[in-house]
Amino acid sequence: MGTEPIQQLEEIIKKSKDILIFIPQNPDGDSIGAAWAFYFFLAKQNLSPTIVVSDPFENISRFDFLPRPKKLSYSLSGARDFILSFNTKHNEITDVRTERNSDELRIYITPKQGSIDPRDFSFIPAKFKYDLVITLNSSDKETLGKIYEENPDIFYEVPVVNIDHHISNDKFGQINIIDITASSTCEILSGLFQNEIDENISNCLLSGIISATESFQNKHTTPKSLQLSAMLMDKGADQQNIIRHLYKTQPFNLLKLWGRLMAQLKWDEELRLAWSAVSIEDFVQSRSKPSDIPFIIKKIQENYSSGKIFLILYNESSEKIKGVIKFSDVEKIKNAPQIVPGGEIRGDIYEFSIDGKNIADAEKEIIANLHKQSLV
């Protein structure tokens, strides 16, 4: 990674005031730690950052031990104004008033003379209210979910800084800081922020690194990630507190659901596939919900280091099956639609629905497709 993009980042931040921080929908710990850290880094410089993620996410509760950013939004509502413009060259406007009822807002315009020619009106969007967009841990714009789907123009009208460690990154920013040798996006930020890191920022960054490396135990752990983690601890990060909250303190309902899945876990040696199924009764008895599934599949992955593919199927209703697929090699998640078409990539997992099949039939079909695709 060269120094030029880093210098460009420093320069564009100096020119900005209102800054958006985007992270993937269904964000993992690296995304959350990076976003929180960048927020506090910018706030220290008296800038006005806002974190935006596509939907409220359950994973955030695991990071309640970290300081919480004040500006965290699930939509970009109000990000730009729309202008109703009237050409007054030939006919001036003498009065404008509005009237609001339950379903609409009416604007009454009184011309100086005669009637109004509709051709004198135009309705145009104003500039976005933000000076800069920073995307973190997002290999492409689609990973951001509805934030991108509902606001694609912002990526063409506002400068974008794209910071990531995935080899599959599309380099969609005007400034791209991509380091595929890094264990995590938090590791990249640790190097960028070194002189500005305080206790809050260090705890956020170390939480992301620990989450991405599974507490320095997986293959993404490198000498550099260990070196930077030591630097973060020198800056005030509490490693033991982070590990306790991320790995040793789990809500009882999640532990119950995890236990019920593990009791039914199956293994395919050829595919290195671990999979299980959740019934409606499992959710009821454990007092858990489908939104807990991404957390559970990650826990299964952490406990099966030899696994390469992880699958959970569950009944959303008696007539509908949903599922989640996760790969140990995160780059292979882009191939998941070949296994079960019509789903959606959400961060490092693939979520899908299947109609008209029971769980047993869905299992057979998915496993057969995995063998055909040779994604191991």
CSV table of C-alpha atoms in Angstrom, one decimal:
chain,number,residue,atom,x,y,z
A,1,MET,CA,0.0,0.0,0.0
A,2,GLY,CA,1.6,3.3,-1.1
A,3,THR,CA,1.8,6.5,0.8
A,4,GLU,CA,-0.1,8.6,-1.8
A,5,PRO,CA,-3.6,7.5,-0.9
A,6,ILE,CA,-2.9,8.1,2.8
A,7,GLN,CA,-1.7,11.7,2.0
A,8,GLN,CA,-4.8,12.2,-0.1
A,9,LEU,CA,-7.0,11.0,2.8
A,10,GLU,CA,-5.3,13.4,5.2
A,11,GLU,CA,-5.8,16.3,2.7
A,12,ILE,CA,-9.5,15.5,2.0
A,13,ILE,CA,-10.4,15.2,5.7
A,14,LYS,CA,-8.8,18.7,6.3
A,15,LYS,CA,-11.2,20.1,3.7
A,16,SER,CA,-14.3,18.3,5.1
A,17,LYS,CA,-16.7,19.0,7.9
A,18,ASP,CA,-19.8,16.7,7.6
A,19,ILE,CA,-18.6,13.1,7.0
A,20,LEU,CA,-20.5,9.9,6.4
A,21,ILE,CA,-19.1,6.6,7.6
A,22,PHE,CA,-20.6,3.6,5.8
A,23,ILE,CA,-20.2,-0.1,6.9
A,24,PRO,CA,-21.7,-3.3,5.4
A,25,GLN,CA,-25.2,-4.4,6.4
A,26,ASN,CA,-25.0,-7.1,9.0
A,27,PRO,CA,-21.6,-5.8,10.1
A,28,ASP,CA,-19.0,-8.0,11.8
A,29,GLY,CA,-16.8,-6.9,14.7
A,30,ASP,CA,-14.1,-5.5,12.4
A,31,SER,CA,-16.7,-3.3,10.7
A,32,ILE,CA,-18.1,-2.1,14.0
A,33,GLY,CA,-14.7,-1.5,15.6
A,34,ALA,CA,-13.5,0.4,12.5
A,35,ALA,CA,-16.6,2.6,12.3
A,36,TRP,CA,-16.6,3.4,16.0
A,37,ALA,CA,-12.8,4.3,15.9
A,38,PHE,CA,-13.1,6.4,12.8
A,39,TYR,CA,-16.0,8.3,14.3
A,40,PHE,CA,-14.0,9.2,17.5
A,41,PHE,CA,-10.9,10.0,15.4
A,42,LEU,CA,-12.9,12.5,13.4
A,43,ALA,CA,-14.8,13.9,16.4
A,44,LYS,CA,-11.4,14.6,18.1
A,45,GLN,CA,-10.7,17.0,15.1
A,46,ASN,CA,-14.0,18.9,15.7
A,47,LEU,CA,-15.6,17.4,12.6
A,48,SER,CA,-19.1,16.1,12.3
A,49,PRO,CA,-19.2,12.4,11.5
A,50,THR,CA,-22.2,10.2,11.2
A,51,ILE,CA,-22.2,6.3,11.0
A,52,VAL,CA,-24.7,4.8,8.7
A,53,VAL,CA,-25.6,1.1,8.4
A,54,SER,CA,-28.5,-0.3,6.4
A,55,ASP,CA,-30.6,-1.7,9.2
A,56,PRO,CA,-30.6,-2.1,13.0
A,57,PHE,CA,-28.4,-5.0,13.8
A,58,GLU,CA,-28.3,-7.4,16.7
A,59,ASN,CA,-24.5,-7.6,16.6
A,60,ILE,CA,-24.2,-4.1,18.1
A,61,SER,CA,-25.3,-5.3,21.5
A,62,ARG,CA,-22.1,-7.4,21.8
A,63,PHE,CA,-20.1,-4.1,21.6
A,64,ASP,CA,-22.1,-2.2,24.2
A,65,PHE,CA,-18.9,-2.2,26.4
A,66,LEU,CA,-17.4,0.3,23.9
A,67,PRO,CA,-18.1,4.0,24.0
A,68,ARG,CA,-21.2,4.6,21.8
A,69,PRO,CA,-21.1,7.1,18.9
A,70,LYS,CA,-23.7,9.8,19.3
A,71,LYS,CA,-24.6,9.9,15.6
A,72,LEU,CA,-25.6,6.4,14.4
A,73,SER,CA,-28.3,6.1,11.7
A,74,TYR,CA,-30.0,3.4,9.7
A,75,SER,CA,-31.0,5.6,6.8
A,76,LEU,CA,-29.9,8.6,4.8
A,77,SER,CA,-33.2,10.5,5.2
A,78,GLY,CA,-32.7,14.2,5.0
A,79,ALA,CA,-29.3,13.9,3.3
A,80,ARG,CA,-30.3,16.3,0.6
A,81,ASP,CA,-32.9,18.9,-0.1
A,82,PHE,CA,-35.1,19.2,-3.2
A,83,ILE,CA,-35.6,22.5,-4.9
A,84,LEU,CA,-38.8,23.7,-6.5
A,85,SER,CA,-37.6,26.4,-8.9
A,86,PHE,CA,-39.7,29.0,-10.7
A,87,ASN,CA,-38.5,31.2,-13.6
A,88,THR,CA,-39.7,34.7,-12.7
A,89,LYS,CA,-38.3,36.4,-15.8
A,90,HIS,CA,-41.7,36.9,-17.4
A,91,ASN,CA,-44.0,36.6,-14.4
A,92,GLU,CA,-43.1,37.3,-10.8
A,93,ILE,CA,-44.3,35.4,-7.8
A,94,THR,CA,-46.1,37.6,-5.2
A,95,ASP,CA,-46.9,35.0,-2.5
A,96,VAL,CA,-46.0,31.5,-1.5
A,97,ARG,CA,-47.8,29.5,1.2
A,98,THR,CA,-48.0,25.9,2.3
A,99,GLU,CA,-50.8,23.7,3.6
A,100,ARG,CA,-50.2,20.3,5.3
A,101,ASN,CA,-52.8,17.6,5.8
A,102,SER,CA,-52.4,13.9,6.9
A,103,ASP,CA,-51.2,12.7,3.5
A,104,GLU,CA,-49.7,15.6,1.6
A,105,LEU,CA,-48.1,19.0,1.6
A,106,ARG,CA,-49.6,21.6,-0.8
A,107,ILE,CA,-47.7,24.6,-2.0
A,108,TYR,CA,-49.7,27.5,-3.2
A,109,ILE,CA,-48.0,30.0,-5.5
A,110,THR,CA,-49.6,33.3,-6.5
A,111,PRO,CA,-48.3,34.9,-9.8
A,112,LYS,CA,-48.2,38.7,-10.3
A,113,GLN,CA,-50.2,38.4,-13.4
A,114,GLY,CA,-52.4,35.9,-15.2
A,115,SER,CA,-51.8,32.2,-14.7
A,116,ILE,CA,-48.6,30.2,-14.3
A,117,ASP,CA,-47.0,28.4,-17.2
A,118,PRO,CA,-46.0,24.9,-16.0
A,119,ARG,CA,-42.9,25.2,-18.2
A,120,ASP,CA,-41.5,27.8,-15.9
A,121,PHE,CA,-41.3,25.2,-13.1
A,122,SER,CA,-38.5,22.8,-12.4
A,123,PHE,CA,-37.9,20.3,-9.5
A,124,ILE,CA,-34.3,19.5,-8.9
A,125,PRO,CA,-32.3,17.9,-6.1
A,126,ALA,CA,-29.8,20.1,-4.2
A,127,LYS,CA,-26.3,19.0,-3.4
A,128,PHE,CA,-25.9,16.4,-0.6
A,129,LYS,CA,-25.3,17.9,2.8
A,130,TYR,CA,-22.1,15.9,3.3
A,131,ASP,CA,-18.5,16.6,2.2
A,132,LEU,CA,-17.1,13.1,2.3
A,133,VAL,CA,-18.1,9.5,2.4
A,134,ILE,CA,-15.8,6.9,4.0
A,135,THR,CA,-16.6,3.2,3.4
A,136,LEU,CA,-15.0,0.6,5.8
A,137,ASN,CA,-14.6,-3.1,5.3
A,138,SER,CA,-16.8,-3.1,2.2
A,139,SER,CA,-15.5,-5.0,-0.9
A,140,ASP,CA,-18.1,-3.3,-3.1
A,141,LYS,CA,-21.0,-0.8,-2.9
A,142,GLU,CA,-23.6,-3.6,-3.0
A,143,THR,CA,-22.3,-4.8,0.4
A,144,LEU,CA,-23.7,-1.7,1.9
A,145,GLY,CA,-27.2,-2.9,1.2
A,146,LYS,CA,-30.1,-0.4,1.0
A,147,ILE,CA,-27.9,2.5,1.9
A,148,TYR,CA,-26.4,2.2,-1.6
A,149,GLU,CA,-29.6,0.9,-3.3
A,150,GLU,CA,-31.6,3.9,-2.1
A,151,ASN,CA,-28.8,6.5,-2.5
A,152,PRO,CA,-26.6,5.5,-5.4
A,153,ASP,CA,-26.1,9.2,-6.5
A,154,ILE,CA,-24.1,10.0,-3.4
A,155,PHE,CA,-21.3,7.8,-4.7
A,156,TYR,CA,-21.0,10.0,-7.8
A,157,GLU,CA,-21.6,13.4,-6.2
A,158,VAL,CA,-19.6,13.2,-3.0
A,159,PRO,CA,-15.9,12.1,-2.8
A,160,VAL,CA,-15.6,8.5,-1.5
A,161,VAL,CA,-12.7,7.0,0.5
A,162,ASN,CA,-12.7,3.2,0.4
A,163,ILE,CA,-10.7,1.5,3.2
A,164,ASP,CA,-10.6,-2.3,3.2
A,165,HIS,CA,-8.4,-5.4,3.5
A,166,HIS,CA,-10.3,-7.8,1.1
A,167,ILE,CA,-8.6,-9.0,-2.0
A,168,SER,CA,-11.9,-8.8,-3.9
A,169,ASN,CA,-12.3,-5.1,-3.3
A,170,ASP,CA,-13.7,-3.3,-6.4
A,171,LYS,CA,-11.7,-0.1,-5.7
A,172,PHE,CA,-14.8,2.0,-6.1
A,173,GLY,CA,-13.6,5.1,-4.3
A,174,GLN,CA,-11.8,8.2,-5.5
A,175,ILE,CA,-9.3,7.3,-2.8
A,176,ASN,CA,-8.7,3.6,-2.2
A,177,ILE,CA,-6.7,2.4,0.8
A,178,ILE,CA,-6.6,-1.4,0.3
A,179,ASP,CA,-4.1,-3.6,2.2
A,180,ILE,CA,-4.8,-7.3,1.5
A,181,THR,CA,-2.0,-8.3,3.8
A,182,ALA,CA,-3.8,-6.8,6.8
A,183,SER,CA,-5.8,-9.0,9.2
A,184,SER,CA,-8.6,-6.5,9.3
A,185,THR,CA,-9.7,-3.0,8.5
A,186,CYS,CA,-9.1,-2.1,12.1
A,187,GLU,CA,-5.4,-3.1,11.6
A,188,ILE,CA,-5.2,-0.6,8.7
A,189,LEU,CA,-6.7,2.2,10.7
A,190,SER,CA,-4.3,1.4,13.6
A,191,GLY,CA,-1.5,2.2,11.3
A,192,LEU,CA,-3.2,5.3,10.0
A,193,PHE,CA,-4.2,6.8,13.3
A,194,GLN,CA,-1.1,6.1,15.4
A,195,ASN,CA,-0.5,9.7,16.5
A,196,GLU,CA,-4.1,10.4,17.3
A,197,ILE,CA,-5.1,7.2,19.2
A,198,ASP,CA,-6.5,7.7,22.7
A,199,GLU,CA,-8.1,5.1,25.0
A,200,ASN,CA,-11.5,5.1,23.3
A,201,ILE,CA,-10.1,4.7,19.8
A,202,SER,CA,-7.6,2.0,20.9
A,203,ASN,CA,-10.4,-0.1,22.5
A,204,CYS,CA,-12.5,0.2,19.4
A,205,LEU,CA,-9.6,-0.8,17.1
A,206,LEU,CA,-8.4,-3.7,19.3
A,207,SER,CA,-12.0,-5.0,19.5
A,208,GLY,CA,-12.1,-5.2,15.7
A,209,ILE,CA,-8.7,-6.9,15.4
A,210,ILE,CA,-9.5,-9.4,18.1
A,211,SER,CA,-12.9,-10.1,16.4
A,212,ALA,CA,-11.3,-10.5,13.0
A,213,THR,CA,-8.5,-12.8,14.2
A,214,GLU,CA,-10.7,-14.7,16.7
A,215,SER,CA,-8.5,-13.5,19.6
A,216,PHE,CA,-5.2,-14.0,17.5
A,217,GLN,CA,-5.9,-17.6,16.9
A,218,ASN,CA,-6.9,-17.8,13.2
A,219,LYS,CA,-4.8,-17.7,10.0
A,220,HIS,CA,-5.3,-13.9,9.6
A,221,THR,CA,-3.1,-13.2,12.6
A,222,THR,CA,0.2,-11.8,11.4
A,223,PRO,CA,3.3,-10.3,13.2
A,224,LYS,CA,2.1,-6.9,12.2
A,225,SER,CA,-1.4,-7.4,13.7
A,226,LEU,CA,0.3,-8.5,16.9
A,227,GLN,CA,2.7,-5.5,16.9
A,228,LEU,CA,-0.1,-3.0,16.3
A,229,SER,CA,-2.3,-4.7,19.0
A,230,ALA,CA,0.6,-4.2,21.4
A,231,MET,CA,0.7,-0.6,20.5
A,232,LEU,CA,-3.0,-0.2,21.1
A,233,MET,CA,-2.7,-1.8,24.5
A,234,ASP,CA,0.1,0.8,25.3
A,235,LYS,CA,-2.5,3.5,24.3
A,236,GLY,CA,-5.0,2.2,26.8
A,237,ALA,CA,-6.9,-0.7,25.1
A,238,ASP,CA,-8.0,-3.3,27.7
A,239,GLN,CA,-7.5,-6.7,25.9
A,240,GLN,CA,-8.9,-8.8,28.8
A,241,ASN,CA,-12.0,-6.7,29.0
A,242,ILE,CA,-12.6,-7.0,25.2
A,243,ILE,CA,-12.1,-10.8,25.2
A,244,ARG,CA,-14.4,-11.2,28.2
A,245,HIS,CA,-17.2,-9.3,26.4
A,246,LEU,CA,-16.7,-10.8,23.0
A,247,TYR,CA,-16.0,-14.4,24.0
A,248,LYS,CA,-16.8,-15.2,27.6
A,249,THR,CA,-20.0,-13.3,28.3
A,250,GLN,CA,-22.9,-14.5,26.1
A,251,PRO,CA,-26.6,-14.0,26.7
A,252,PHE,CA,-28.3,-17.2,28.0
A,253,ASN,CA,-30.8,-17.4,25.2
A,254,LEU,CA,-28.0,-17.5,22.6
A,255,LEU,CA,-26.2,-20.2,24.6
A,256,LYS,CA,-29.4,-22.2,24.6
A,257,LEU,CA,-29.9,-21.8,20.9
A,258,TRP,CA,-26.2,-22.7,20.2
A,259,GLY,CA,-26.6,-25.8,22.3
A,260,ARG,CA,-29.7,-27.0,20.4
A,261,LEU,CA,-27.9,-26.5,17.1
A,262,MET,CA,-24.7,-28.3,18.2
A,263,ALA,CA,-26.8,-31.3,19.3
A,264,GLN,CA,-28.0,-31.6,15.7
A,265,LEU,CA,-24.7,-30.6,13.9
A,266,LYS,CA,-23.8,-32.7,10.9
A,267,TRP,CA,-20.4,-33.0,9.1
A,268,ASP,CA,-19.5,-33.7,5.4
A,269,GLU,CA,-15.8,-34.7,5.3
A,270,GLU,CA,-15.4,-34.2,1.6
A,271,LEU,CA,-16.8,-30.6,1.6
A,272,ARG,CA,-15.5,-29.8,5.1
A,273,LEU,CA,-19.0,-28.7,5.7
A,274,ALA,CA,-20.6,-28.3,9.1
A,275,TRP,CA,-24.4,-27.7,9.0
A,276,SER,CA,-27.4,-27.8,11.3
A,277,ALA,CA,-31.1,-26.9,11.3
A,278,VAL,CA,-33.3,-24.8,13.6
A,279,SER,CA,-37.0,-25.4,14.1
A,280,ILE,CA,-39.6,-22.9,15.2
A,281,GLU,CA,-39.7,-24.8,18.5
A,282,ASP,CA,-35.9,-24.3,18.9
A,283,PHE,CA,-36.5,-20.5,18.7
A,284,VAL,CA,-39.4,-20.7,21.1
A,285,GLN,CA,-37.6,-22.9,23.7
A,286,SER,CA,-34.4,-20.8,23.7
A,287,ARG,CA,-36.3,-17.5,23.5
A,288,SER,CA,-34.1,-16.5,20.6
A,289,LYS,CA,-34.9,-15.2,17.1
A,290,PRO,CA,-33.8,-15.6,13.5
A,291,SER,CA,-31.6,-12.4,13.8
A,292,ASP,CA,-29.4,-14.4,16.2
A,293,ILE,CA,-28.4,-16.9,13.5
A,294,PRO,CA,-25.4,-15.0,12.1
A,295,PHE,CA,-23.9,-14.9,15.6
A,296,ILE,CA,-24.5,-18.7,16.0
A,297,ILE,CA,-22.9,-19.6,12.7
A,298,LYS,CA,-19.8,-17.6,13.6
A,299,LYS,CA,-19.6,-19.5,16.9
A,300,ILE,CA,-19.8,-22.8,15.1
A,301,GLN,CA,-17.0,-21.7,12.7
A,302,GLU,CA,-14.9,-20.7,15.7
A,303,ASN,CA,-15.2,-24.2,17.2
A,304,TYR,CA,-14.6,-26.1,13.9
A,305,SER,CA,-11.2,-24.8,12.7
A,306,SER,CA,-11.1,-27.6,10.1
A,307,GLY,CA,-14.4,-26.5,8.6
A,308,LYS,CA,-14.5,-24.6,5.3
A,309,ILE,CA,-18.2,-24.2,4.8
A,310,PHE,CA,-20.9,-23.5,7.4
A,311,LEU,CA,-24.6,-23.8,6.8
A,312,ILE,CA,-27.7,-23.2,9.0
A,313,LEU,CA,-31.2,-23.8,7.8
A,314,TYR,CA,-34.3,-22.7,9.8
A,315,ASN,CA,-38.0,-22.5,9.6
A,316,GLU,CA,-39.3,-18.9,9.4
A,317,SER,CA,-42.8,-20.3,9.1
A,318,SER,CA,-44.3,-23.7,8.4
A,319,GLU,CA,-44.1,-23.0,4.7
A,320,LYS,CA,-40.9,-21.1,4.4
A,321,ILE,CA,-37.3,-22.0,5.0
A,322,LYS,CA,-34.4,-19.6,5.4
A,323,GLY,CA,-30.7,-20.2,5.5
A,324,VAL,CA,-27.3,-18.8,6.1
A,325,ILE,CA,-24.0,-19.8,4.5
A,326,LYS,CA,-20.6,-18.8,5.6
A,327,PHE,CA,-17.1,-19.7,4.3
A,328,SER,CA,-13.8,-19.8,6.1
A,329,ASP,CA,-12.4,-18.1,3.0
A,330,VAL,CA,-14.4,-14.9,3.0
A,331,GLU,CA,-13.6,-14.3,-0.7
A,332,LYS,CA,-15.8,-17.3,-1.7
A,333,ILE,CA,-18.9,-15.7,-0.4
A,334,LYS,CA,-19.4,-14.1,-3.8
A,335,ASN,CA,-19.9,-17.6,-5.2
A,336,ALA,CA,-22.8,-18.4,-2.8
A,337,PRO,CA,-25.6,-17.4,-5.3
A,338,GLN,CA,-24.4,-20.3,-7.5
A,339,ILE,CA,-25.4,-22.6,-4.6
A,340,VAL,CA,-28.8,-21.1,-3.7
A,341,PRO,CA,-29.9,-18.4,-6.2
A,342,GLY,CA,-31.9,-15.4,-5.2
A,343,GLY,CA,-30.3,-14.7,-1.8
A,344,GLU,CA,-28.4,-11.7,-0.5
A,345,ILE,CA,-24.8,-11.3,0.6
A,346,ARG,CA,-24.7,-9.5,3.9
A,347,GLY,CA,-21.2,-8.8,5.1
A,348,ASP,CA,-19.4,-12.1,5.3
A,349,ILE,CA,-22.5,-14.3,5.2
A,350,TYR,CA,-25.1,-15.2,2.5
A,351,GLU,CA,-28.8,-15.3,3.5
A,352,PHE,CA,-31.4,-16.9,1.3
A,353,SER,CA,-35.0,-18.2,1.3
A,354,ILE,CA,-36.5,-21.4,-0.1
A,355,ASP,CA,-40.2,-21.9,-0.7
A,356,GLY,CA,-42.0,-25.2,-1.2
A,357,LYS,CA,-39.4,-27.5,0.4
A,358,ASN,CA,-38.9,-29.0,3.8
A,359,ILE,CA,-35.5,-28.7,5.6
A,360,ALA,CA,-34.5,-32.3,4.6
A,361,ASP,CA,-35.1,-31.6,0.9
A,362,ALA,CA,-33.4,-28.2,1.1
A,363,GLU,CA,-30.3,-29.8,2.7
A,364,LYS,CA,-30.0,-32.4,0.0
A,365,GLU,CA,-30.3,-29.8,-2.8
A,366,ILE,CA,-27.8,-27.4,-1.3
A,367,ILE,CA,-25.2,-30.1,-0.5
A,368,ALA,CA,-25.6,-31.5,-4.0
A,369,ASN,CA,-25.0,-27.9,-5.4
A,370,LEU,CA,-21.9,-27.5,-3.2
A,371,HIS,CA,-20.4,-30.7,-4.7
A,372,LYS,CA,-21.1,-29.5,-8.2
A,373,GLN,CA,-19.6,-26.1,-7.7
A,374,SER,CA,-16.4,-27.4,-6.0
A,375,LEU,CA,-16.2,-24.3,-3.9
A,376,VAL,CA,-14.0,-25.9,-1.3
